[in-house]
Short mmCIF file of C-alpha atoms in Angstrom, two decimals:
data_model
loop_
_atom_site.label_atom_id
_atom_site.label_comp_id
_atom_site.label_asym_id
_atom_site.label_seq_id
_atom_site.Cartn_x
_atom_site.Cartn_y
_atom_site.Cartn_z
CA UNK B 1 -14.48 9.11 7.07
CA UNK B 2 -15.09 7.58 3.89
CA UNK B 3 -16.50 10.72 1.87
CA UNK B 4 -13.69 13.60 3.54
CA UNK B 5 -10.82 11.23 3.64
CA UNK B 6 -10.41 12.03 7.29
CA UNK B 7 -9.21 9.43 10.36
CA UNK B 8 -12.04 7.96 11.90
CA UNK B 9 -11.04 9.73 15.11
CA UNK B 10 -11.33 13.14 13.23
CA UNK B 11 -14.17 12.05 11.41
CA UNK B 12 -16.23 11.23 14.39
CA UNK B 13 -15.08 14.43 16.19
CA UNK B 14 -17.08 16.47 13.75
CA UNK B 15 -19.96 14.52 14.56
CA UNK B 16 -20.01 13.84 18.03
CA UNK B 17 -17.96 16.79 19.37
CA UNK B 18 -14.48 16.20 21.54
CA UNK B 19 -14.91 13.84 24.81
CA UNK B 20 -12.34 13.52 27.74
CA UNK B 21 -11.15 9.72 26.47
CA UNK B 22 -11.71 7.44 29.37
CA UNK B 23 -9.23 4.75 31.23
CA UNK B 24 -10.31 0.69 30.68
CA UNK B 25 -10.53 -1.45 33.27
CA UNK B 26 -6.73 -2.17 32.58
CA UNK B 27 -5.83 1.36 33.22
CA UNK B 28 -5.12 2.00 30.03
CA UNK B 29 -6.43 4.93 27.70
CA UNK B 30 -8.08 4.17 24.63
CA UNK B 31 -7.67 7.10 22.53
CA UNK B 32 -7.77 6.12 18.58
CA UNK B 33 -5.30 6.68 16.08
CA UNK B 34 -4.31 7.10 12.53
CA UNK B 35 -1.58 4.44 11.90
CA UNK B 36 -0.49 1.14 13.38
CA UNK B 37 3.00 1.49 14.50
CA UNK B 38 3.04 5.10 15.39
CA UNK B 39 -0.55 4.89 17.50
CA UNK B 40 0.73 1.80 18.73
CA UNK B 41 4.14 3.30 20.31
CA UNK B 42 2.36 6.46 21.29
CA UNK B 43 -0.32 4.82 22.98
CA UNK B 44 1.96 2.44 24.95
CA UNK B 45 4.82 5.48 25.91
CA UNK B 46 1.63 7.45 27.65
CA UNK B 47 0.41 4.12 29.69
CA UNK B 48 4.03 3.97 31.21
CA UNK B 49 3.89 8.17 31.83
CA UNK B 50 6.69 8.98 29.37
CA UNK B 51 6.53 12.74 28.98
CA UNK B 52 9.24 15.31 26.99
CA UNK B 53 9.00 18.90 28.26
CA UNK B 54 5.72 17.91 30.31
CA UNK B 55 4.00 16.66 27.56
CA UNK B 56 3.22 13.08 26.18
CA UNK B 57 4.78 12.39 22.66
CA UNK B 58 2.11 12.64 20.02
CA UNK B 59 1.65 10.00 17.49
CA UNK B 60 2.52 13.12 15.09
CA UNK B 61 6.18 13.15 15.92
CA UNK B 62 6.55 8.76 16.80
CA UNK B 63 5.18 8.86 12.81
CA UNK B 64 8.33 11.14 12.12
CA UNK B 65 10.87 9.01 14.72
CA UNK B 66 9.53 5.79 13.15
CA UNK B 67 10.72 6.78 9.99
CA UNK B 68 8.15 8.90 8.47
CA UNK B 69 6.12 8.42 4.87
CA UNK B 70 6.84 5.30 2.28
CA UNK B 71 6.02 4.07 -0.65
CA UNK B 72 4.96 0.77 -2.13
CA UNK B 73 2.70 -1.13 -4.85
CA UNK B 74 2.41 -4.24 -5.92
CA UNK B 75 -0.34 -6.42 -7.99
CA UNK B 76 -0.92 -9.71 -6.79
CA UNK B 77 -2.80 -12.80 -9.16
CA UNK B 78 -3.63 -15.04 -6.90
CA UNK B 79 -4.94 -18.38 -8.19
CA UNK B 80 -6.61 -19.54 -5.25
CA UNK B 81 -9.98 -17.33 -5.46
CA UNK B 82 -8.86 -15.74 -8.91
CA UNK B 83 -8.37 -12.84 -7.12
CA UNK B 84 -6.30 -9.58 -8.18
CA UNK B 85 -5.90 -7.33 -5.16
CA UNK B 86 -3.38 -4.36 -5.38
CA UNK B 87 -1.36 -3.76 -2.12
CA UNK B 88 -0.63 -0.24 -1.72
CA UNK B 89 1.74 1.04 1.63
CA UNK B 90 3.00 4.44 2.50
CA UNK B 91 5.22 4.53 5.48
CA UNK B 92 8.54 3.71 5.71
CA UNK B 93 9.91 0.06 6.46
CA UNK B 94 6.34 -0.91 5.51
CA UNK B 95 7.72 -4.41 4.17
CA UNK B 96 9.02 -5.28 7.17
CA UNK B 97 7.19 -6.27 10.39
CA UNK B 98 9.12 -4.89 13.15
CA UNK B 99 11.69 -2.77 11.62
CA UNK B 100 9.83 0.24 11.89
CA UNK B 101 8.85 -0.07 15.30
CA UNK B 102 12.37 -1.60 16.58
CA UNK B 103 14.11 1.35 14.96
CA UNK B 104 11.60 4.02 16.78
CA UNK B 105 12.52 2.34 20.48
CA UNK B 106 16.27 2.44 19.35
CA UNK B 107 16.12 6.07 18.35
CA UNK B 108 14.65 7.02 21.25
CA UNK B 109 16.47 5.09 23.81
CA UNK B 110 13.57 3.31 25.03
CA UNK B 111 14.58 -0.23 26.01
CA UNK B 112 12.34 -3.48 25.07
CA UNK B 113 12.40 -7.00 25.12
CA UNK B 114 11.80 -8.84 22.07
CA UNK B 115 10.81 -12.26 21.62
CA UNK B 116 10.39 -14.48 18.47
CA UNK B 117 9.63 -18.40 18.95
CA UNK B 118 8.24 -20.92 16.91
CA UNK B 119 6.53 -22.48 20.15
CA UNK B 120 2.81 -21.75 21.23
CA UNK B 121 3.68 -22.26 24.92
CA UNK B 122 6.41 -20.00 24.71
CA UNK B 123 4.53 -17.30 22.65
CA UNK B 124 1.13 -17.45 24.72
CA UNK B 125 3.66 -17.37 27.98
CA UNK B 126 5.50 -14.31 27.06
CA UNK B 127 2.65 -12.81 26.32
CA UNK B 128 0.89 -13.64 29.99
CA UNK B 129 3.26 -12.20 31.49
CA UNK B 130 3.80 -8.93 29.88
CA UNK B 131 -0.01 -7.81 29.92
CA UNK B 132 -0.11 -9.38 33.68
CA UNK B 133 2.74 -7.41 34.88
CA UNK B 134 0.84 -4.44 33.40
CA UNK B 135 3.35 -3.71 30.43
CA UNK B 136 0.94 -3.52 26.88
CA UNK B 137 2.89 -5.63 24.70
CA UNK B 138 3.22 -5.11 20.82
CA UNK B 139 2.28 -7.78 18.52
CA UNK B 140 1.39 -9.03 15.06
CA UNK B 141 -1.45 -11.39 14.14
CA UNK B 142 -3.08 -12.35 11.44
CA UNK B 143 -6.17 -10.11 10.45
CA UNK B 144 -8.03 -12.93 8.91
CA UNK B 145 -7.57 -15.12 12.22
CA UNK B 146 -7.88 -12.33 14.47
CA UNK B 147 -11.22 -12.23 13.11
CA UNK B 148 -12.70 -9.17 14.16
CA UNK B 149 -12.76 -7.26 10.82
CA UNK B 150 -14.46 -10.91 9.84
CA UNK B 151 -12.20 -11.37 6.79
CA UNK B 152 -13.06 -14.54 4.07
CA UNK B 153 -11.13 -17.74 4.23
CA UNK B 154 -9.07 -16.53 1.19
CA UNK B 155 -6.94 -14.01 3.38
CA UNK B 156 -5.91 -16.52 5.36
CA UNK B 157 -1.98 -15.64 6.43
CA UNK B 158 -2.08 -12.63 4.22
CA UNK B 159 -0.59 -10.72 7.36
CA UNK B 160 -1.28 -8.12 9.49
CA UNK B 161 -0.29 -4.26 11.51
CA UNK B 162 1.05 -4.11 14.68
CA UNK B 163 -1.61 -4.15 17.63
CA UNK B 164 -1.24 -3.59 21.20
CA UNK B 165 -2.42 -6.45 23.62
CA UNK B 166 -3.10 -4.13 26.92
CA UNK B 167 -4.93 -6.55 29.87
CA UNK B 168 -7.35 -9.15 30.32
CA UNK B 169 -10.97 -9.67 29.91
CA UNK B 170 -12.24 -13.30 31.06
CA UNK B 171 -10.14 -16.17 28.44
CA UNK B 172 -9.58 -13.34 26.02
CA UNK B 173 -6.87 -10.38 25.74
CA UNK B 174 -7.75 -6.50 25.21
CA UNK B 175 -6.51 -5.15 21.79
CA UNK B 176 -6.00 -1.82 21.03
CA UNK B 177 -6.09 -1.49 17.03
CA UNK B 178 -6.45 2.29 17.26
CA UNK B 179 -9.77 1.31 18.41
CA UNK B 180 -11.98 4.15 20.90
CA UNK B 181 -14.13 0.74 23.32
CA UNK B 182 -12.82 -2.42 24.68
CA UNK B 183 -11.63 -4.65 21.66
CA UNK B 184 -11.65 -8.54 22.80
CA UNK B 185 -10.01 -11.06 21.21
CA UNK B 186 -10.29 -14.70 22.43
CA UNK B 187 -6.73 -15.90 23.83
CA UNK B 188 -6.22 -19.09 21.67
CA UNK B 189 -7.96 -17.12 18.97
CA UNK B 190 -5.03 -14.05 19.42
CA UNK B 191 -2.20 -16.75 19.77
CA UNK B 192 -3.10 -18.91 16.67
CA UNK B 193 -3.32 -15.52 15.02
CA UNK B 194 0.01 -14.50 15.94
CA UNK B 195 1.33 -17.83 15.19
CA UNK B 196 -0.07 -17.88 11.65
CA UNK B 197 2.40 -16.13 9.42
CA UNK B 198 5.79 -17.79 9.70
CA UNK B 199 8.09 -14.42 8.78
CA UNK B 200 7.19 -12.78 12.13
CA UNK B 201 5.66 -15.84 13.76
CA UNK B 202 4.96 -15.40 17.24
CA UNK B 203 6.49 -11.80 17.10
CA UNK B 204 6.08 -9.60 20.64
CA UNK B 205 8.05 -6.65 21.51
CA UNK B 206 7.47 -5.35 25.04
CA UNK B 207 8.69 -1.90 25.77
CA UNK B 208 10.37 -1.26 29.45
CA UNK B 209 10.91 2.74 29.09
CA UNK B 210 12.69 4.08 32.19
CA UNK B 211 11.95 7.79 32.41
CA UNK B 212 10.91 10.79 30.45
CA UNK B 213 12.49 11.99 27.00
CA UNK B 214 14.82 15.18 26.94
CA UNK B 215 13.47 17.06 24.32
CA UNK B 216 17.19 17.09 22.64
CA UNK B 217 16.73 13.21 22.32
CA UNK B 218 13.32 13.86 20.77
CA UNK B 219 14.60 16.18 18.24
CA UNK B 220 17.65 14.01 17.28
CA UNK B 221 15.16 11.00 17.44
CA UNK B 222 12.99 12.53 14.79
CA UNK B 223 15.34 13.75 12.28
CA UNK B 224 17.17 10.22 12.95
CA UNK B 225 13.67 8.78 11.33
CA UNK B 226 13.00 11.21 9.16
CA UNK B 227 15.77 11.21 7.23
CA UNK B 228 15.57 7.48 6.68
CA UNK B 229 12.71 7.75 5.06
CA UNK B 230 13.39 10.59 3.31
CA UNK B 231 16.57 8.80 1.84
CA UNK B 232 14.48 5.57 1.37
CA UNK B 233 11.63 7.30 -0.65
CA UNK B 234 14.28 8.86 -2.64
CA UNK B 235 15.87 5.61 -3.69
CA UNK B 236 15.53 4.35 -7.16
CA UNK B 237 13.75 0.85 -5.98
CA UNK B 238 10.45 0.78 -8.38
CA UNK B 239 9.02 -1.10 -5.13
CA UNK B 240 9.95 0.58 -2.00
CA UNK B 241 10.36 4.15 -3.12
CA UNK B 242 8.77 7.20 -5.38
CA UNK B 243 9.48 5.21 -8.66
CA UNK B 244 6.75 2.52 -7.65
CA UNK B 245 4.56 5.22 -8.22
CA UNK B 246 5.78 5.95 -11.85
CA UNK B 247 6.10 2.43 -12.55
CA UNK B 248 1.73 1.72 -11.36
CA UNK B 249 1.16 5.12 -13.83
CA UNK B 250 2.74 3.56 -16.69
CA UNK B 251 1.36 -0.32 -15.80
CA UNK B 252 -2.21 0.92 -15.72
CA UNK B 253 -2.56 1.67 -19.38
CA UNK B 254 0.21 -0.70 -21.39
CA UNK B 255 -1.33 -3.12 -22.79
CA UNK B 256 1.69 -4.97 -22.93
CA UNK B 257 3.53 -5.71 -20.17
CA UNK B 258 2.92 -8.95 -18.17
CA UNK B 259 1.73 -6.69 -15.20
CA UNK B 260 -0.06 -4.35 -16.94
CA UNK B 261 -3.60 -3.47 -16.26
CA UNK B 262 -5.24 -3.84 -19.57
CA UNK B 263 -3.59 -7.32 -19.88
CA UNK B 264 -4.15 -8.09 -16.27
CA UNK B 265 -8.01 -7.35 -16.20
CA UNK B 266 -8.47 -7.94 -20.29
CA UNK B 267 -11.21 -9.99 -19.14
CA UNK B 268 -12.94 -7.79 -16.20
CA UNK B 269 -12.64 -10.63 -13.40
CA UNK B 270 -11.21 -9.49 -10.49
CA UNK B 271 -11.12 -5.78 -11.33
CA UNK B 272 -13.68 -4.68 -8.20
CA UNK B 273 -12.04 -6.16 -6.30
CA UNK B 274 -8.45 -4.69 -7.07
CA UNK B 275 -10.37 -1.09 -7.27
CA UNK B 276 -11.60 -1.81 -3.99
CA UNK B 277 -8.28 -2.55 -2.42
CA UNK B 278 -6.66 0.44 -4.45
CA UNK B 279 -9.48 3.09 -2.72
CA UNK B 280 -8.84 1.28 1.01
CA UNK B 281 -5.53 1.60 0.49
CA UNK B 282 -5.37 5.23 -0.21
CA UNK B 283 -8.44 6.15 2.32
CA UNK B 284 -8.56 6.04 6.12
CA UNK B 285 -11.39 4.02 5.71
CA UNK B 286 -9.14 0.94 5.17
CA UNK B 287 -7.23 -0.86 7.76
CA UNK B 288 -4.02 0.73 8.32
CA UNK B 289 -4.54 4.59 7.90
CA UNK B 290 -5.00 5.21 4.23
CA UNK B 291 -1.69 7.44 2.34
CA UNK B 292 -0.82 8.89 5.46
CA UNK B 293 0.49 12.06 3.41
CA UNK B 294 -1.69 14.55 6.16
CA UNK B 295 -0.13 12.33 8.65
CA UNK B 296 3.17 13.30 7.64
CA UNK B 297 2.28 16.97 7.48
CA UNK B 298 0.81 17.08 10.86
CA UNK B 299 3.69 15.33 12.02
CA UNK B 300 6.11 18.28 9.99
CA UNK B 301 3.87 21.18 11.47
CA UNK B 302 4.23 19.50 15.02
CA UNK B 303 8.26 19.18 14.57
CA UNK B 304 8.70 22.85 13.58
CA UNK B 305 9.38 24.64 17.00
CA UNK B 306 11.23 21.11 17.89
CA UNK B 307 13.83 21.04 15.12
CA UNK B 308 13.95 25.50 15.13
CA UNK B 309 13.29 25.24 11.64
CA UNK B 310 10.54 26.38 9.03
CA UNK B 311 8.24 23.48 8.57
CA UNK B 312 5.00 24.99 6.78
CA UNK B 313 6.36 24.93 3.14
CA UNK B 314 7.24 20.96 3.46
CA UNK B 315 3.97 20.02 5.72
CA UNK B 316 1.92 22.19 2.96
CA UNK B 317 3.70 20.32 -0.01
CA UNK B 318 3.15 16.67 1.50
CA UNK B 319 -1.07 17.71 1.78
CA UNK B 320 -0.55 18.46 -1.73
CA UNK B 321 0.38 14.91 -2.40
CA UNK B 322 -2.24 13.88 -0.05
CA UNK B 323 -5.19 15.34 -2.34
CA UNK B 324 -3.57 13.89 -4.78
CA UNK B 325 -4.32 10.69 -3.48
CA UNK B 326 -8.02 11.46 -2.80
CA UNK B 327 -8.40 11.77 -6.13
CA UNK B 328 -6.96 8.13 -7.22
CA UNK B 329 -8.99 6.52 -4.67
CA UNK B 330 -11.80 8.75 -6.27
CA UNK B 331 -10.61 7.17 -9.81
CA UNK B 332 -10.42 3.95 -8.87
CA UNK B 333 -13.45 3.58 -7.16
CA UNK B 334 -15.87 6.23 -8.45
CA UNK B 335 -19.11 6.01 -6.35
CA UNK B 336 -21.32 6.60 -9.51
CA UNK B 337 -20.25 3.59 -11.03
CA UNK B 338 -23.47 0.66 -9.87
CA UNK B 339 -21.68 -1.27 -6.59
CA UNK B 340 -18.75 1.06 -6.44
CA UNK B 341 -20.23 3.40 -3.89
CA UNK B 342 -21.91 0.64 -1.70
CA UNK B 343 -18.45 -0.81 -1.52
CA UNK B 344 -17.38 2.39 -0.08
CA UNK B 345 -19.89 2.23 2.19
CA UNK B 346 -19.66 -1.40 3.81
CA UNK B 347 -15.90 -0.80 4.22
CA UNK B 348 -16.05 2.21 6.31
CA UNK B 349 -18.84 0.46 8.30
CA UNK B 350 -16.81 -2.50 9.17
CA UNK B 351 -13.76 0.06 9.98
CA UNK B 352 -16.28 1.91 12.22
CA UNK B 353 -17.64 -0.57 14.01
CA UNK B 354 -14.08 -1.98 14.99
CA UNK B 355 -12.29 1.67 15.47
CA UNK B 356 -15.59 3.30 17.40
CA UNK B 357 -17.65 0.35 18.93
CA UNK B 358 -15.51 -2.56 19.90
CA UNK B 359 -16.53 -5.26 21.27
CA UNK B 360 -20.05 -3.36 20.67
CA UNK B 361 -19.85 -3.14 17.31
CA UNK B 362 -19.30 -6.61 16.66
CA UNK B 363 -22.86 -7.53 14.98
CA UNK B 364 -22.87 -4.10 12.56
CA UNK B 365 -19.08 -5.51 11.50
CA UNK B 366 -20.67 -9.13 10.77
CA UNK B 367 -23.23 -7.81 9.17
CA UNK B 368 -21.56 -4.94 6.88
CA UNK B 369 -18.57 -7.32 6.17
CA UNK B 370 -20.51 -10.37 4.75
CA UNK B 371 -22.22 -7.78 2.32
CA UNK B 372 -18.81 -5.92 1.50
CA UNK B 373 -17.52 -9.84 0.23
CA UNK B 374 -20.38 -10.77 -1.10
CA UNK B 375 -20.53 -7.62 -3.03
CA UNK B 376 -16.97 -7.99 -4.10
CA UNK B 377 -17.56 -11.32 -4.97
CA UNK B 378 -20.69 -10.74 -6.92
CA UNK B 379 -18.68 -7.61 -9.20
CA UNK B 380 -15.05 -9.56 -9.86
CA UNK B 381 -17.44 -12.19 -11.72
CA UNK B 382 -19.82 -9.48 -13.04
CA UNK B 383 -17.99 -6.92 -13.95
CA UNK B 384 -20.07 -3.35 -14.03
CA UNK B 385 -17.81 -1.79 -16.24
CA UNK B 386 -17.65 -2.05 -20.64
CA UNK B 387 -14.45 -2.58 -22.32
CA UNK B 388 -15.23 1.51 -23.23
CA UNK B 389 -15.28 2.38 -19.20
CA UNK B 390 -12.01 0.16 -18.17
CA UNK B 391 -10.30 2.10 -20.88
CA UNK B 392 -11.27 5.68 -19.39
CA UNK B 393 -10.96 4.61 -16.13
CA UNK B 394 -7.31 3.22 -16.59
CA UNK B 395 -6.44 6.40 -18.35
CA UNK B 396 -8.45 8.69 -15.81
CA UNK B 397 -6.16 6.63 -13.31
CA UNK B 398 -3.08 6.75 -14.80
CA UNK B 399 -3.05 10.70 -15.03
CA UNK B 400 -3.97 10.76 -11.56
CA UNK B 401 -0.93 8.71 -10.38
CA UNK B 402 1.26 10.41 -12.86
CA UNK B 403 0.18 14.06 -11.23
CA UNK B 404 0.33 12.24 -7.29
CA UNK B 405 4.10 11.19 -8.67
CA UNK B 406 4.98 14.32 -9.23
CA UNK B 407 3.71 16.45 -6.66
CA UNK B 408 5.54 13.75 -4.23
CA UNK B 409 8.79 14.34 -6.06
CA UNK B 410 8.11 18.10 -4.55
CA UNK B 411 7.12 16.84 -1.23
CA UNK B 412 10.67 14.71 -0.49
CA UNK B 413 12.49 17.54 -1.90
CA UNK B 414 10.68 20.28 0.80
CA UNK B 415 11.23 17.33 3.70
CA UNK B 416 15.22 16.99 2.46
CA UNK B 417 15.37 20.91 2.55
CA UNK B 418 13.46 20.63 6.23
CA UNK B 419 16.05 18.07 7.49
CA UNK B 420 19.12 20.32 6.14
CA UNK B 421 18.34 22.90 7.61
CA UNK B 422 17.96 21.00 10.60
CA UNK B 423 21.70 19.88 10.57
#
């Protein structure tokens, strides 16, 4: 996963060979994924038998229905730890909680209750009796207090993806986080979790679908989605759209600019650390699916005999882009540098012990996470890079993201020409 940039499910595949994926005890089917919201939804749609044309709706096309790729950067300083991490996100609506997942059940007519309260007896009691009726129910807690990726103090209410909260296992709920075993979570560990950031405290959508999906309400769900986030990466915001690319190529090497790199890190503290976050972000390795740009062109060459259109020529364009983004993570985080590669390492062994093992792998993720923070720790304040290196590393960087810019500029314009064509 971590050296081919692949999914862990795809990863593992190559190792272990395909398997039939079982049923839990709660009758539902653990079967990976590549991204929160869409493996969420498409997990959840097969437990209650949805079908179009005899066939359960991939997490391919709910990707495309949910609105398709995004685009967003931003550099945090955060005084707390003296930390620096860069956020990176690359589907659409990725700033807001529920909007992507909310506007997938709308566009495809699937009905759902949603519930938002500030109280813990209401929350923990909506919750009950969703998973006890047998409906998985969609929520949002905190990663840090979820604690199963074993996260420091410091990320404490830094938020968190979408999860799916599927049945019972003694005082503690089953999570599916795109995860292949039984995931538990402690019940007042998932509530306080769920409770702990106060923009989508408490958050829990719970999806009632009544039948199967005509494939004519597939279709004119997808293009629905896709087209908003064609539109929105299109836009001109520098945040949510392809500028915010442009905007991190030029940052990276002025000097200066109050959020510029050379400025930012003139002292080397906290630089690992924001190199680290840039490679999870971009990698499937990290927690919520890495650029998603072969996501997107799976999801394209899945659409093509849906929407009667040509598709290759788009999904080939967008694994241009996602190449592209191999090599920044490769940039940011080059495994020859002393530290860099055995941060590499511990991250995709924490991700692998929570995505393959479960509950199983609970002991490897301790383990491999308190050296990944340690490590991180140990680098912000010791930086393994001269003056000399941050210099050709911010340039080698820069032209990276400049080239990634571009060929995504090519990308939108093949999924605009896919989505005319489509009427």
């Amino acid at each position: 996963m971590a050296r081919t940039g692949e999914s862990y499910t795809t990863a593992r595949r190559h190792v272990a060979g395909a398997a039939p994926v079982p049923l839990s005890a709660a009758g539902y089917r653990l079967s990976g994924g590549r991204e929160p919201v869409s493996a969420a939804l498409a997990h959840v749609l097969a437990h209650h038998g949805v079908r179009c044309a005899g066939d359960e709706v991939s997490e391919e096309l709910i990707f495309g229905v949910a609105g398709g790729p995004g685009a967003g950067y931003i550099l945090w300083e955060f005084a707390h730890d003296d930390s620096r991490p860069v956020v990176l996100a690359f589907s659409a609506d990725w700033q807001y909680a529920d909007r992507a997942t909310l506007a997938a059940l709308d566009r495809l007519g699937v009905a759902a209750s949603v519930h938002r309260t500030g109280g813990a007896v209401g929350a923990a009691r909506a919750l009950a009796a969703a998973v006890d009726a047998g409906r998985p129910a969609l929520v949002w807690p905190d990663r840090r207090r979820a604690g199963y990726r074993h996260l420091p103090d410091a990320l404490d209410g830094m938020g968190g993806h979408v999860v799916v909260a599927y049945g019972r296992s003694g005082d503690g709920y089953l999570v599916d986080d795109r995860s292949l075993a039984p995931l538990t979570v402690p019940a007042p560990v998932l509530d306080a979790a769920r409770a702990r950031v106060g923009s989508y405290r408490n958050l829990l959508v719970d999806p009632q679908p009544t039948g199967d999906l005509a494939p004519e309400a597939l279709r004119s769900a997808l293009v629905a989605g896709l087209s908003h986030g064609a539109a929105q990466l299109g836009g001109t915001s520098a945040s949510f759209a392809l500028p915010a690319w442009r905007k991190w190529a030029r940052l990276v090497t002025e000097g200066k600019a109050a959020k510029g790199w050379p400025r930012v890190f003139a002292d080397g503290r906290g630089l690992a650390g924001a190199l680290a976050s840039v490679w999870e972000g971009v990698s499937p390795a990290g927690t919520t699916g890495g650029h998603l740009r072969d996501l997107t062109a799976d999801c394209l060459d899945a659409a093509g005999p849906l929407l009667g259109v040509p598709t290759a020529a788009a999904a080939d364009a967008w694994r241009a882009a996602g190449a592209g983004w191999t090599a920044v993570g490769d940039a940011a985080l080059p495994a020859d540098v002393p530290g860099f590669g055995r941060l590499r390492e511990l991250t995709a062994t924490v991700e692998q012990s929570v995505l393959g093992d479960g509950d199983a792998g609970r002991d490897a993720a301790v383990v491999a996470a308190a050296g990944l923070w340690e490590l991180r720790a140990r680098l912000d304040a010791e930086p393994p890079l001269t003056p000399a290196d941050r210099d050709a590393l911010f340039a080698g960087l820069g032209s990276r993201l400049h080239a990634v810019h571009a060929a995504e500029q090519v990308a939108v314009r093949e999924l605009a020409a896919v989505l005319e064509r489509a009427g």
